[in-house]
């Protein structure tokens, strides 16, 4: 499979269905502001949960820095409290720091609120660099 086909399959091919939060955009915003009043957050839809294929050494390095080998790629930003992305932009997160329950994916800097349905996929670390 050539590189373009591999990226296209990653972004648009089938994955394992995964549920995020079943909230409206306004309900999600209110919930985040109540539960995490001092945290930057980003509401996203049409997202991919990416389990990274890493070596034991890479896994250990992530663990030492309080991160896990998981990223989220979202096709649709709904709202970004820090105004880094506009509505409709795509976003690729940094590695997972804390999972606060279904649909609440936190990196070191941002809480990503996964709204609606998404997909889970396993991906090589090298491939992640191709979707930035």
N, CA, C and O atoms as a Tinker XYZ file with bonds, in Angstrom:
   528  protein
     1  N      0.864000   -1.180000    0.000000    73     2
     2  CA     0.000000    0.000000    0.000000    64     1     3
     3  C      0.901000    1.231000    0.000000    63     2     4     5
     4  O      1.815000    1.342000    0.817000    81     3
     5  N      0.636000    2.151000   -0.921000    73     3     6
     6  CA     1.470000    3.349000   -0.958000    64     5     7
     7  C      1.103000    4.281000    0.193000    63     6     8     9
     8  O      0.084000    4.104000    0.861000    81     7
     9  N      1.960000    5.277000    0.403000    73     7    10
    10  CA     1.809000    6.168000    1.557000    64     9    11
    11  C      0.471000    6.908000    1.567000    63    10    12    13
    12  O     -0.178000    6.999000    2.608000    81    11
    13  N      0.058000    7.437000    0.412000    73    11    14
    14  CA    -1.205000    8.165000    0.335000    64    13    15
    15  C     -2.384000    7.261000    0.656000    63    14    16    17
    16  O     -3.304000    7.667000    1.366000    81    15
    17  N     -2.362000    6.054000    0.144000    73    15    18
    18  CA    -3.439000    5.100000    0.438000    64    17    19
    19  C     -3.478000    4.745000    1.916000    63    18    20    21
    20  O     -4.555000    4.600000    2.494000    81    19
    21  N     -2.307000    4.606000    2.529000    73    19    22
    22  CA    -2.239000    4.273000    3.954000    64    21    23
    23  C     -2.824000    5.398000    4.805000    63    22    24    25
    24  O     -3.566000    5.138000    5.752000    81    23
    25  N     -2.494000    6.643000    4.473000    73    23    26
    26  CA    -3.024000    7.786000    5.211000    64    25    27
    27  C     -4.530000    7.896000    5.004000    63    26    28    29
    28  O     -5.275000    8.130000    5.955000    81    27
    29  N     -4.979000    7.728000    3.759000    73    27    30
    30  CA    -6.413000    7.791000    3.454000    64    29    31
    31  C     -7.172000    6.713000    4.212000    63    30    32    33
    32  O     -8.247000    6.968000    4.755000    81    31
    33  N     -6.616000    5.512000    4.248000    73    31    34
    34  CA    -7.267000    4.421000    4.982000    64    33    35
    35  C     -7.325000    4.727000    6.470000    63    34    36    37
    36  O     -8.336000    4.464000    7.121000    81    35
    37  N     -6.244000    5.283000    7.013000    73    35    38
    38  CA    -6.235000    5.636000    8.433000    64    37    39
    39  C     -7.320000    6.667000    8.740000    63    38    40    41
    40  O     -8.074000    6.508000    9.700000    81    39
    41  N     -7.397000    7.708000    7.940000    73    39    42
    42  CA    -8.331000    8.796000    8.220000    64    41    43
    43  C     -9.781000    8.479000    7.886000    63    42    44    45
    44  O    -10.690000    8.961000    8.563000    81    43
    45  N    -10.011000    7.671000    6.845000    73    43    46
    46  CA   -11.381000    7.483000    6.367000    64    45    47
    47  C    -11.828000    6.032000    6.287000    63    46    48    49
    48  O    -13.003000    5.766000    6.037000    81    47
    49  N    -10.918000    5.091000    6.494000    73    47    50
    50  CA   -11.281000    3.684000    6.447000    64    49    51
    51  C    -12.000000    3.253000    7.714000    63    50    52    53
    52  O    -12.057000    4.005000    8.688000    81    51
    53  N    -12.551000    2.040000    7.703000    73    51    54
    54  CA   -13.293000    1.556000    8.874000    64    53    55
    55  C    -12.386000    1.275000   10.062000    63    54    56    57
    56  O    -11.214000    0.927000    9.917000    81    55
    57  N    -12.967000    1.440000   11.230000    73    55    58
    58  CA   -12.297000    1.126000   12.479000    64    57    59
    59  C    -13.305000    0.474000   13.406000    63    58    60    61
    60  O    -14.418000    0.152000   12.990000    81    59
    61  N    -12.935000    0.284000   14.629000    73    59    62
    62  CA   -13.838000   -0.265000   15.632000    64    61    63
    63  C    -14.690000    0.876000   16.191000    63    62    64    65
    64  O    -14.143000    1.852000   16.705000    81    63
    65  N    -16.020000    0.770000   16.100000    73    63    66
    66  CA   -16.866000    1.852000   16.621000    64    65    67
    67  C    -16.611000    2.092000   18.110000    63    66    68    69
    68  O    -16.374000    1.161000   18.879000    81    67
    69  N    -16.667000    3.350000   18.484000    73    67    70
    70  CA   -16.408000    3.755000   19.863000    64    69    71
    71  C    -17.323000    4.935000   20.177000    63    70    72    73
    72  O    -17.505000    5.824000   19.345000    81    71
    73  N    -17.887000    4.941000   21.356000    73    71    74
    74  CA   -18.804000    6.016000   21.734000    64    73    75
    75  C    -18.107000    7.086000   22.551000    63    74    76    77
    76  O    -17.294000    6.801000   23.431000    81    75
    77  N    -18.447000    8.319000   22.235000    73    75    78
    78  CA   -18.032000    9.448000   23.043000    64    77    79
    79  C    -19.224000    9.891000   23.878000    63    78    80    81
    80  O    -20.092000    9.082000   24.207000    81    79
    81  N    -19.269000   11.157000   24.216000    73    79    82
    82  CA   -20.373000   11.689000   25.013000    64    81    83
    83  C    -21.576000   11.989000   24.118000    63    82    84    85
    84  O    -21.431000   12.525000   23.019000    81    83
    85  N    -22.739000   11.642000   24.598000    73    83    86
    86  CA   -23.984000   11.910000   23.872000    64    85    87
    87  C    -24.598000   13.200000   24.399000    63    86    88    89
    88  O    -25.648000   13.189000   25.041000    81    87
    89  N    -23.930000   14.301000   24.119000    73    87    90
    90  CA   -24.380000   15.608000   24.573000    64    89    91
    91  C    -24.444000   16.551000   23.381000    63    90    92    93
    92  O    -23.746000   16.357000   22.385000    81    91
    93  N    -25.279000   17.566000   23.488000    73    91    94
    94  CA   -25.238000   18.628000   22.492000    64    93    95
    95  C    -23.975000   19.443000   22.743000    63    94    96    97
    96  O    -23.325000   19.302000   23.778000    81    95
    97  N    -23.642000   20.285000   21.794000    73    95    98
    98  CA   -22.461000   21.133000   21.970000    64    97    99
    99  C    -22.612000   22.021000   23.204000    63    98   100   101
   100  O    -21.670000   22.165000   23.984000    81    99
   101  N    -23.782000   22.609000   23.382000    73    99   102
   102  CA   -24.017000   23.485000   24.536000    64   101   103
   103  C    -23.963000   22.720000   25.846000    63   102   104   105
   104  O    -23.412000   23.219000   26.827000    81   103
   105  N    -24.527000   21.513000   25.883000    73   103   106
   106  CA   -24.485000   20.701000   27.103000    64   105   107
   107  C    -23.045000   20.324000   27.444000    63   106   108   109
   108  O    -22.653000   20.351000   28.611000    81   107
   109  N    -22.265000   19.973000   26.430000    73   107   110
   110  CA   -20.859000   19.599000   26.657000    64   109   111
   111  C    -20.069000   20.789000   27.197000    63   110   112   113
   112  O    -19.272000   20.643000   28.123000    81   111
   113  N    -20.291000   21.947000   26.623000    73   111   114
   114  CA   -19.578000   23.136000   27.077000    64   113   115
   115  C    -19.914000   23.457000   28.532000    63   114   116   117
   116  O    -19.026000   23.786000   29.319000    81   115
   117  N    -21.187000   23.363000   28.886000    73   115   118
   118  CA   -21.606000   23.637000   30.266000    64   117   119
   119  C    -21.002000   22.615000   31.234000    63   118   120   121
   120  O    -20.544000   22.981000   32.317000    81   119
   121  N    -21.000000   21.344000   30.850000    73   119   122
   122  CA   -20.446000   20.293000   31.694000    64   121   123
   123  C    -18.959000   20.511000   31.938000    63   122   124   125
   124  O    -18.493000   20.390000   33.071000    81   123
   125  N    -18.209000   20.832000   30.886000    73   123   126
   126  CA   -16.769000   21.035000   31.030000    64   125   127
   127  C    -16.488000   22.252000   31.903000    63   126   128   129
   128  O    -15.617000   22.207000   32.771000    81   127
   129  N    -17.203000   23.311000   31.681000    73   127   130
   130  CA   -16.958000   24.522000   32.481000    64   129   131
   131  C    -17.279000   24.305000   33.956000    63   130   132   133
   132  O    -16.672000   24.929000   34.827000    81   131
   133  N    -18.229000   23.425000   34.233000    73   131   134
   134  CA   -18.566000   23.125000   35.631000    64   133   135
   135  C    -17.534000   22.182000   36.254000    63   134   136   137
   136  O    -17.065000   22.432000   37.364000    81   135
   137  N    -17.178000   21.109000   35.558000    73   135   138
   138  CA   -16.282000   20.092000   36.115000    64   137   139
   139  C    -14.806000   20.480000   36.059000    63   138   140   141
   140  O    -14.027000   20.072000   36.919000    81   139
   141  N    -14.418000   21.262000   35.058000    73   139   142
   142  CA   -13.012000   21.603000   34.840000    64   141   143
   143  C    -12.888000   23.113000   34.595000    63   142   144   145
   144  O    -12.488000   23.528000   33.508000    81   143
   145  N    -13.225000   23.928000   35.588000    73   143   146
   146  CA   -13.328000   25.370000   35.353000    64   145   147
   147  C    -12.030000   26.075000   34.956000    63   146   148   149
   148  O    -12.084000   27.162000   34.382000    81   147
   149  N    -10.879000   25.494000   35.241000    73   147   150
   150  CA    -9.615000   26.165000   34.948000    64   149   151
   151  C     -8.800000   25.454000   33.872000    63   150   152   153
   152  O     -7.595000   25.679000   33.757000    81   151
   153  N     -9.443000   24.604000   33.091000    73   151   154
   154  CA    -8.755000   23.799000   32.090000    64   153   155
   155  C     -9.122000   24.255000   30.683000    63   154   156   157
   156  O    -10.295000   24.467000   30.377000    81   155
   157  N     -8.104000   24.404000   29.825000    73   155   158
   158  CA    -8.365000   24.663000   28.412000    64   157   159
   159  C     -9.023000   23.409000   27.843000    63   158   160   161
   160  O     -8.645000   22.293000   28.200000    81   159
   161  N    -10.008000   23.588000   26.958000    73   159   162
   162  CA   -10.692000   22.424000   26.410000    64   161   163
   163  C    -11.039000   22.634000   24.946000    63   162   164   165
   164  O    -11.080000   23.754000   24.438000    81   163
   165  N    -11.288000   21.505000   24.291000    73   163   166
   166  CA   -11.634000   21.512000   22.874000    64   165   167
   167  C    -12.718000   20.465000   22.650000    63   166   168   169
   168  O    -12.524000   19.287000   22.949000    81   167
   169  N    -13.856000   20.899000   22.122000    73   167   170
   170  CA   -14.939000   19.985000   21.778000    64   169   171
   171  C    -14.720000   19.509000   20.346000    63   170   172   173
   172  O    -14.481000   20.315000   19.447000    81   171
   173  N    -14.804000   18.191000   20.137000    73   171   174
   174  CA   -14.583000   17.640000   18.795000    64   173   175
   175  C    -15.630000   16.589000   18.451000    63   174   176   177
   176  O    -16.206000   15.944000   19.327000    81   175
   177  N    -15.859000   16.439000   17.159000    73   175   178
   178  CA   -16.731000   15.394000   16.621000    64   177   179
   179  C    -15.993000   14.694000   15.480000    63   178   180   181
   180  O    -14.976000   15.180000   14.984000    81   179
   181  N    -16.528000   13.549000   15.082000    73   179   182
   182  CA   -15.962000   12.770000   13.972000    64   181   183
   183  C    -14.488000   12.491000   14.259000    63   182   184   185
   184  O    -13.602000   12.935000   13.529000    81   183
   185  N    -14.248000   11.757000   15.323000    73   183   186
   186  CA   -12.907000   11.565000   15.864000    64   185   187
   187  C    -12.429000   10.116000   15.745000    63   186   188   189
   188  O    -13.214000    9.180000   15.597000    81   187
   189  N    -11.109000    9.981000   15.817000    73   187   190
   190  CA   -10.443000    8.683000   15.809000    64   189   191
   191  C     -9.598000    8.561000   17.070000    63   190   192   193
   192  O     -8.797000    9.443000   17.380000    81   191
   193  N     -9.782000    7.471000   17.787000    73   191   194
   194  CA    -8.937000    7.121000   18.938000    64   193   195
   195  C     -7.817000    6.277000   18.362000    63   194   196   197
   196  O     -8.080000    5.195000   17.837000    81   195
   197  N     -6.576000    6.737000   18.443000    73   195   198
   198  CA    -5.452000    6.058000   17.821000    64   197   199
   199  C     -4.542000    5.418000   18.862000    63   198   200   201
   200  O     -3.814000    6.104000   19.579000    81   199
   201  N     -4.598000    4.094000   18.929000    73   199   202
   202  CA    -3.690000    3.330000   19.791000    64   201   203
   203  C     -2.369000    3.211000   19.039000    63   202   204   205
   204  O     -2.322000    2.631000   17.954000    81   203
   205  N     -1.303000    3.754000   19.603000    73   203   206
   206  CA    -0.015000    3.762000   18.933000    64   205   207
   207  C      0.738000    2.453000   19.134000    63   206   208   209
   208  O      0.800000    1.917000   20.240000    81   207
   209  N      1.300000    1.958000   18.057000    73   207   210
   210  CA     2.186000    0.802000   18.122000    64   209   211
   211  C      3.566000    1.362000   18.443000    63   210   212   213
   212  O      4.174000    2.041000   17.615000    81   211
   213  N      4.055000    1.078000   19.637000    73   211   214
   214  CA     5.346000    1.607000   20.088000    64   213   215
   215  C      6.229000    0.477000   20.606000    63   214   216   217
   216  O      5.752000   -0.601000   20.960000    81   215
   217  N      7.502000    0.751000   20.639000    73   215   218
   218  CA     8.457000   -0.210000   21.191000    64   217   219
   219  C      8.380000   -0.151000   22.714000    63   218   220   221
   220  O      7.839000    0.809000   23.261000    81   219
   221  N      8.906000   -1.149000   23.402000    73   219   222
   222  CA     8.951000   -1.075000   24.867000    64   221   223
   223  C      9.693000    0.170000   25.363000    63   222   224   225
   224  O      9.297000    0.761000   26.368000    81   223
   225  N     10.750000    0.568000   24.680000    73   223   226
   226  CA    11.504000    1.762000   25.096000    64   225   227
   227  C     10.652000    3.021000   24.924000    63   226   228   229
   228  O     10.672000    3.902000   25.783000    81   227
   229  N      9.906000    3.112000   23.826000    73   227   230
   230  CA     9.026000    4.266000   23.607000    64   229   231
   231  C      7.903000    4.295000   24.640000    63   230   232   233
   232  O      7.535000    5.356000   25.143000    81   231
   233  N      7.368000    3.124000   24.945000    73   231   234
   234  CA     6.315000    3.034000   25.967000    64   233   235
   235  C      6.845000    3.501000   27.322000    63   234   236   237
   236  O      6.155000    4.222000   28.042000    81   235
   237  N      8.060000    3.095000   27.670000    73   235   238
   238  CA     8.675000    3.487000   28.933000    64   237   239
   239  C      8.912000    4.996000   28.980000    63   238   240   241
   240  O      8.675000    5.635000   30.006000    81   239
   241  N      9.378000    5.557000   27.871000    73   239   242
   242  CA     9.599000    7.009000   27.815000    64   241   243
   243  C      8.283000    7.765000   28.020000    63   242   244   245
   244  O      8.244000    8.738000   28.774000    81   243
   245  N      7.225000    7.337000   27.370000    73   243   246
   246  CA     5.919000    7.967000   27.559000    64   245   247
   247  C      5.476000    7.842000   29.015000    63   246   248   249
   248  O      4.999000    8.807000   29.612000    81   247
   249  N      5.637000    6.661000   29.575000    73   247   250
   250  CA     5.237000    6.421000   30.958000    64   249   251
   251  C      5.997000    7.320000   31.931000    63   250   252   253
   252  O      5.415000    7.852000   32.876000    81   251
   253  N      7.297000    7.486000   31.695000    73   251   254
   254  CA     8.102000    8.346000   32.576000    64   253   255
   255  C      7.624000    9.793000   32.550000    63   254   256   257
   256  O      7.822000   10.530000   33.516000    81   255
   257  N      7.003000   10.198000   31.464000    73   255   258
   258  CA     6.531000   11.577000   31.348000    64   257   259
   259  C      5.020000   11.680000   31.586000    63   258   260   261
   260  O      4.403000   12.693000   31.259000    81   259
   261  N      4.431000   10.625000   32.157000    73   259   262
   262  CA     3.015000   10.666000   32.519000    64   261   263
   263  C      2.060000   10.606000   31.341000    63   262   264   265
   264  O      0.948000   11.131000   31.410000    81   263
   265  N      2.488000    9.968000   30.263000    73   263   266
   266  CA     1.645000    9.880000   29.079000    64   265   267
   267  C      1.457000    8.429000   28.666000    63   266   268   269
   268  O      2.209000    7.545000   29.079000    81   267
   269  N      0.443000    8.204000   27.847000    73   267   270
   270  CA     0.135000    6.873000   27.341000    64   269   271
   271  C      0.190000    6.894000   25.818000    63   270   272   273
   272  O      0.015000    7.951000   25.212000    81   271
   273  N      0.433000    5.736000   25.185000    73   271   274
   274  CA     0.566000    5.695000   23.726000    64   273   275
   275  C     -0.790000    5.739000   23.008000    63   274   276   277
   276  O     -1.179000    4.797000   22.318000    81   275
   277  N     -1.477000    6.833000   23.189000    73   275   278
   278  CA    -2.791000    7.041000   22.570000    64   277   279
   279  C     -2.897000    8.504000   22.149000    63   278   280   281
   280  O     -2.500000    9.402000   22.892000    81   279
   281  N     -3.434000    8.734000   20.959000    73   279   282
   282  CA    -3.720000   10.080000   20.460000    64   281   283
   283  C     -5.160000   10.120000   19.981000    63   282   284   285
   284  O     -5.788000    9.080000   19.781000    81   283
   285  N     -5.668000   11.303000   19.804000    73   283   286
   286  CA    -6.963000   11.479000   19.132000    64   285   287
   287  C     -6.721000   12.356000   17.914000    63   286   288   289
   288  O     -6.003000   13.353000   17.977000    81   287
   289  N     -7.332000   11.966000   16.814000    73   287   290
   290  CA    -7.387000   12.798000   15.621000    64   289   291
   291  C     -8.866000   13.086000   15.406000    63   290   292   293
   292  O     -9.676000   12.160000   15.355000    81   291
   293  N     -9.221000   14.342000   15.283000    73   291   294
   294  CA   -10.622000   14.705000   15.067000    64   293   295
   295  C    -10.758000   15.466000   13.756000    63   294   296   297
   296  O     -9.997000   16.393000   13.479000    81   295
   297  N    -11.726000   15.066000   12.964000    73   295   298
   298  CA   -12.001000   15.734000   11.694000    64   297   299
   299  C    -12.721000   17.059000   11.895000    63   298   300   301
   300  O    -12.686000   17.922000   11.018000    81   299
   301  N    -13.381000   17.230000   13.055000    73   299   302
   302  CA   -14.184000   18.426000   13.232000    64   301   303
   303  C    -14.086000   19.069000   14.600000    63   302   304   305
   304  O    -14.631000   18.553000   15.576000    81   303
   305  N    -13.392000   20.192000   14.674000    73   303   306
   306  CA   -13.383000   20.982000   15.912000    64   305   307
   307  C    -14.719000   21.706000   16.005000    63   306   308   309
   308  O    -15.156000   22.350000   15.051000    81   307
   309  N    -15.356000   21.594000   17.157000    73   307   310
   310  CA   -16.618000   22.281000   17.422000    64   309   311
   311  C    -16.345000   23.604000   18.123000    63   310   312   313
   312  O    -16.930000   24.635000   17.790000    81   311
   313  N    -15.444000   23.555000   19.101000    73   311   314
   314  CA   -15.101000   24.751000   19.879000    64   313   315
   315  C    -13.761000   24.515000   20.555000    63   314   316   317
   316  O    -13.510000   23.430000   21.081000    81   315
   317  N    -12.903000   25.524000   20.544000    73   315   318
   318  CA   -11.622000   25.455000   21.241000    64   317   319
   319  C    -11.523000   26.660000   22.167000    63   318   320   321
   320  O    -11.503000   27.801000   21.705000    81   319
   321  N    -11.463000   26.413000   23.463000    73   319   322
   322  CA   -11.460000   27.511000   24.439000    64   321   323
   323  C    -10.226000   28.406000   24.322000    63   322   324   325
   324  O    -10.273000   29.577000   24.700000    81   323
   325  N     -9.127000   27.866000   23.804000    73   323   326
   326  CA    -7.904000   28.649000   23.650000    64   325   327
   327  C     -7.812000   29.307000   22.268000    63   326   328   329
   328  O     -6.863000   30.037000   21.984000    81   327
   329  N     -8.781000   29.049000   21.435000    73   327   330
   330  CA    -8.864000   29.628000   20.080000    64   329   331
   331  C     -7.656000   29.292000   19.200000    63   330   332   333
   332  O     -7.225000   30.099000   18.376000    81   331
   333  N     -7.116000   28.074000   19.394000    73   331   334
   334  CA    -6.022000   27.618000   18.539000    64   333   335
   335  C     -6.549000   27.147000   17.195000    63   334   336   337
   336  O     -5.874000   27.272000   16.173000    81   335
   337  N     -7.778000   26.596000   17.202000    73   335   338
   338  CA    -8.389000   26.064000   15.988000    64   337   339
   339  C     -9.756000   26.690000   15.786000    63   338   340   341
   340  O    -10.455000   27.023000   16.743000    81   339
   341  N    -10.119000   26.840000   14.530000    73   339   342
   342  CA   -11.437000   27.359000   14.176000    64   341   343
   343  C    -12.434000   26.217000   14.090000    63   342   344   345
   344  O    -12.049000   25.054000   13.972000    81   343
   345  N    -13.702000   26.551000   14.147000    73   343   346
   346  CA   -14.766000   25.567000   13.964000    64   345   347
   347  C    -14.560000   24.886000   12.614000    63   346   348   349
   348  O    -14.351000   25.547000   11.597000    81   347
   349  N    -14.623000   23.558000   12.621000    73   347   350
   350  CA   -14.468000   22.791000   11.393000    64   349   351
   351  C    -13.050000   22.355000   11.087000    63   350   352   353
   352  O    -12.852000   21.507000   10.216000    81   351
   353  N    -12.049000   22.906000   11.775000    73   351   354
   354  CA   -10.669000   22.471000   11.574000    64   353   355
   355  C    -10.507000   21.031000   12.055000    63   354   356   357
   356  O    -11.346000   20.511000   12.790000    81   355
   357  N     -9.418000   20.399000   11.627000    73   355   358
   358  CA    -9.056000   19.100000   12.190000    64   357   359
   359  C     -8.033000   19.346000   13.291000    63   358   360   361
   360  O     -7.409000   20.406000   13.337000    81   359
   361  N     -7.862000   18.376000   14.170000    73   359   362
   362  CA    -6.863000   18.481000   15.220000    64   361   363
   363  C     -6.309000   17.097000   15.524000    63   362   364   365
   364  O     -7.036000   16.104000   15.530000    81   363
   365  N     -5.016000   17.055000   15.774000    73   363   366
   366  CA    -4.366000   15.839000   16.254000    64   365   367
   367  C     -3.768000   16.184000   17.602000    63   366   368   369
   368  O     -3.003000   17.142000   17.718000    81   367
   369  N     -4.108000   15.417000   18.616000    73   367   370
   370  CA    -3.661000   15.710000   19.971000    64   369   371
   371  C     -2.235000   15.223000   20.195000    63   370   372   373
   372  O     -1.657000   14.519000   19.367000    81   371
   373  N     -1.701000   15.611000   21.316000    73   371   374
   374  CA    -0.491000   14.982000   21.837000    64   373   375
   375  C     -0.950000   13.744000   22.615000    63   374   376   377
   376  O     -2.153000   13.507000   22.724000    81   375
   377  N     -0.028000   12.958000   23.153000    73   375   378
   378  CA    -0.432000   11.721000   23.839000    64   377   379
   379  C     -1.327000   11.950000   25.066000    63   378   380   381
   380  O     -1.275000   12.985000   25.731000    81   379
   381  N     -2.134000   10.944000   25.321000    73   379   382
   382  CA    -3.048000   10.927000   26.462000    64   381   383
   383  C     -2.281000   11.039000   27.775000    63   382   384   385
   384  O     -1.284000   10.352000   27.994000    81   383
   385  N     -2.770000   11.918000   28.638000    73   383   386
   386  CA    -2.231000   12.031000   29.996000    64   385   387
   387  C     -3.206000   11.369000   30.974000    63   386   388   389
   388  O     -2.809000   10.501000   31.751000    81   387
   389  N     -4.478000   11.776000   30.940000    73   387   390
   390  CA    -5.483000   11.227000   31.847000    64   389   391
   391  C     -6.792000   11.045000   31.080000    63   390   392   393
   392  O     -7.200000   11.914000   30.311000    81   391
   393  N     -7.429000    9.922000   31.298000    73   391   394
   394  CA    -8.760000    9.696000   30.759000    64   393   395
   395  C     -9.738000    9.886000   31.919000    63   394   396   397
   396  O     -9.706000    9.131000   32.891000    81   395
   397  N    -10.597000   10.884000   31.815000    73   395   398
   398  CA   -11.534000   11.212000   32.899000    64   397   399
   399  C    -12.872000   10.499000   32.723000    63   398   400   401
   400  O    -13.902000   10.995000   33.180000    81   399
   401  N    -12.865000    9.377000   32.087000    73   399   402
   402  CA   -14.105000    8.665000   31.789000    64   401   403
   403  C    -14.400000    8.784000   30.312000    63   402   404   405
   404  O    -13.691000    9.462000   29.568000    81   403
   405  N    -15.446000    8.122000   29.908000    73   403   406
   406  CA   -15.808000    8.091000   28.490000    64   405   407
   407  C    -15.904000    9.493000   27.895000    63   406   408   409
   408  O    -16.643000   10.343000   28.391000    81   407
   409  N    -15.153000    9.715000   26.837000    73   407   410
   410  CA   -15.263000   10.964000   26.107000    64   409   411
   411  C    -14.475000   12.136000   26.643000    63   410   412   413
   412  O    -14.578000   13.234000   26.094000    81   411
   413  N    -13.693000   11.953000   27.688000    73   411   414
   414  CA   -12.924000   13.068000   28.267000    64   413   415
   415  C    -11.435000   12.709000   28.261000    63   414   416   417
   416  O    -10.931000   12.087000   29.196000    81   415
   417  N    -10.758000   13.104000   27.214000    73   415   418
   418  CA    -9.382000   12.737000   26.897000    64   417   419
   419  C     -8.485000   13.935000   27.193000    63   418   420   421
   420  O     -8.580000   14.954000   26.508000    81   419
   421  N     -7.621000   13.836000   28.196000    73   419   422
   422  CA    -6.797000   14.982000   28.567000    64   421   423
   423  C     -5.327000   14.747000   28.249000    63   422   424   425
   424  O     -4.746000   13.723000   28.609000    81   423
   425  N     -4.745000   15.728000   27.563000    73   423   426
   426  CA    -3.311000   15.757000   27.335000    64   425   427
   427  C     -2.714000   16.644000   28.432000    63   426   428   429
   428  O     -3.436000   17.058000   29.339000    81   427
   429  N     -1.425000   16.942000   28.370000    73   427   430
   430  CA    -0.828000   17.821000   29.376000    64   429   431
   431  C     -1.441000   19.210000   29.328000    63   430   432   433
   432  O     -1.522000   19.882000   30.356000    81   431
   433  N     -1.874000   19.654000   28.150000    73   431   434
   434  CA    -2.324000   21.040000   28.035000    64   433   435
   435  C     -3.818000   21.241000   27.813000    63   434   436   437
   436  O     -4.329000   22.337000   28.047000    81   435
   437  N     -4.527000   20.209000   27.367000    73   435   438
   438  CA    -5.906000   20.413000   26.922000    64   437   439
   439  C     -6.780000   19.207000   27.230000    63   438   440   441
   440  O     -6.340000   18.060000   27.151000    81   439
   441  N     -8.028000   19.496000   27.584000    73   439   442
   442  CA    -9.038000   18.456000   27.728000    64   441   443
   443  C     -9.815000   18.395000   26.418000    63   442   444   445
   444  O    -10.430000   19.379000   26.007000    81   443
   445  N     -9.785000   17.241000   25.766000    73   443   446
   446  CA   -10.541000   17.045000   24.526000    64   445   447
   447  C    -11.825000   16.308000   24.867000    63   446   448   449
   448  O    -11.803000   15.241000   25.480000    81   447
   449  N    -12.943000   16.895000   24.460000    73   447   450
   450  CA   -14.258000   16.321000   24.719000    64   449   451
   451  C    -14.710000   15.646000   23.439000    63   450   452   453
   452  O    -15.006000   16.304000   22.442000    81   451
   453  N    -14.758000   14.312000   23.482000    73   451   454
   454  CA   -15.088000   13.510000   22.308000    64   453   455
   455  C    -16.604000   13.350000   22.244000    63   454   456   457
   456  O    -17.193000   12.612000   23.034000    81   455
   457  N    -17.220000   14.036000   21.309000    73   455   458
   458  CA   -18.672000   14.038000   21.199000    64   457   459
   459  C    -19.139000   13.063000   20.115000    63   458   460   461
   460  O    -18.516000   12.940000   19.060000    81   459
   461  N    -20.236000   12.382000   20.394000    73   459   462
   462  CA   -20.812000   11.481000   19.402000    64   461   463
   463  C    -19.989000   10.223000   19.222000    63   462   464   465
   464  O    -19.249000    9.796000   20.108000    81   463
   465  N    -20.148000    9.646000   18.042000    73   463   466
   466  CA   -19.478000    8.385000   17.733000    64   465   467
   467  C    -18.118000    8.642000   17.095000    63   466   468   469
   468  O    -17.925000    9.604000   16.353000    81   467
   469  N    -17.186000    7.752000   17.409000    73   467   470
   470  CA   -15.865000    7.799000   16.809000    64   469   471
   471  C    -15.438000    6.402000   16.432000    63   470   472   473
   472  O    -16.235000    5.463000   16.443000    81   471
   473  N    -14.183000    6.281000   16.100000    73   471   474
   474  CA   -13.623000    4.979000   15.756000    64   473   475
   475  C    -12.291000    4.794000   16.459000    63   474   476   477
   476  O    -11.573000    5.754000   16.737000    81   475
   477  N    -11.984000    3.549000   16.735000    73   475   478
   478  CA   -10.708000    3.209000   17.353000    64   477   479
   479  C     -9.873000    2.455000   16.330000    63   478   480   481
   480  O    -10.356000    1.546000   15.655000    81   479
   481  N     -8.595000    2.858000   16.230000    73   479   482
   482  CA    -7.693000    2.223000   15.284000    64   481   483
   483  C     -6.321000    2.079000   15.917000    63   482   484   485
   484  O     -5.942000    2.828000   16.817000    81   483
   485  N     -5.598000    1.105000   15.425000    73   483   486
   486  CA    -4.222000    0.874000   15.843000    64   485   487
   487  C     -3.328000    1.412000   14.723000    63   486   488   489
   488  O     -3.567000    1.141000   13.547000    81   487
   489  N     -2.304000    2.172000   15.095000    73   487   490
   490  CA    -1.498000    2.837000   14.079000    64   489   491
   491  C     -0.027000    2.885000   14.485000    63   490   492   493
   492  O      0.305000    3.053000   15.659000    81   491
   493  N      0.836000    2.736000   13.501000    73   491   494
   494  CA     2.271000    2.853000   13.747000    64   493   495
   495  C      2.613000    4.304000   14.049000    63   494   496   497
   496  O      2.040000    5.224000   13.466000    81   495
   497  N      3.533000    4.495000   14.948000    73   495   498
   498  CA     3.942000    5.840000   15.357000    64   497   499
   499  C      4.393000    6.671000   14.156000    63   498   500   501
   500  O      4.112000    7.869000   14.100000    81   499
   501  N      5.086000    6.057000   13.197000    73   499   502
   502  CA     5.556000    6.778000   12.017000    64   501   503
   503  C      4.408000    7.354000   11.200000    63   502   504   505
   504  O      4.539000    8.418000   10.595000    81   503
   505  N      3.280000    6.646000   11.186000    73   503   506
   506  CA     2.123000    7.097000   10.411000    64   505   507
   507  C      1.520000    8.367000   11.002000    63   506   508   509
   508  O      0.975000    9.191000   10.268000    81   507
   509  N      1.611000    8.530000   12.293000    73   507   510
   510  CA     1.025000    9.697000   12.954000    64   509   511
   511  C      1.630000   10.994000   12.420000    63   510   512   513
   512  O      0.921000   11.986000   12.248000    81   511
   513  N      2.916000   10.990000   12.163000    73   511   514
   514  CA     3.586000   12.163000   11.626000    64   513   515
   515  C      3.087000   12.549000   10.243000    63   514   516   517
   516  O      3.252000   13.693000    9.821000    81   515
   517  N      2.490000   11.621000    9.547000    73   515   518
   518  CA     1.997000   11.880000    8.195000    64   517   519
   519  C      0.619000   12.523000    8.179000    63   518   520   521
   520  O      0.146000   12.946000    7.124000    81   519
   521  N     -0.028000   12.601000    9.338000    73   519   522
   522  CA    -1.374000   13.186000    9.370000    64   521   523
   523  C     -1.410000   14.510000   10.108000    63   522   524   525
   524  O     -2.477000   14.959000   10.527000    81   523
   525  N     -0.267000   15.134000   10.270000    73   523   526
   526  CA    -0.267000   16.431000   10.965000    64   525   527
   527  C     -0.601000   17.493000    9.981000    63   526   528
   528  O     -0.660000   18.670000   10.339000    81   527
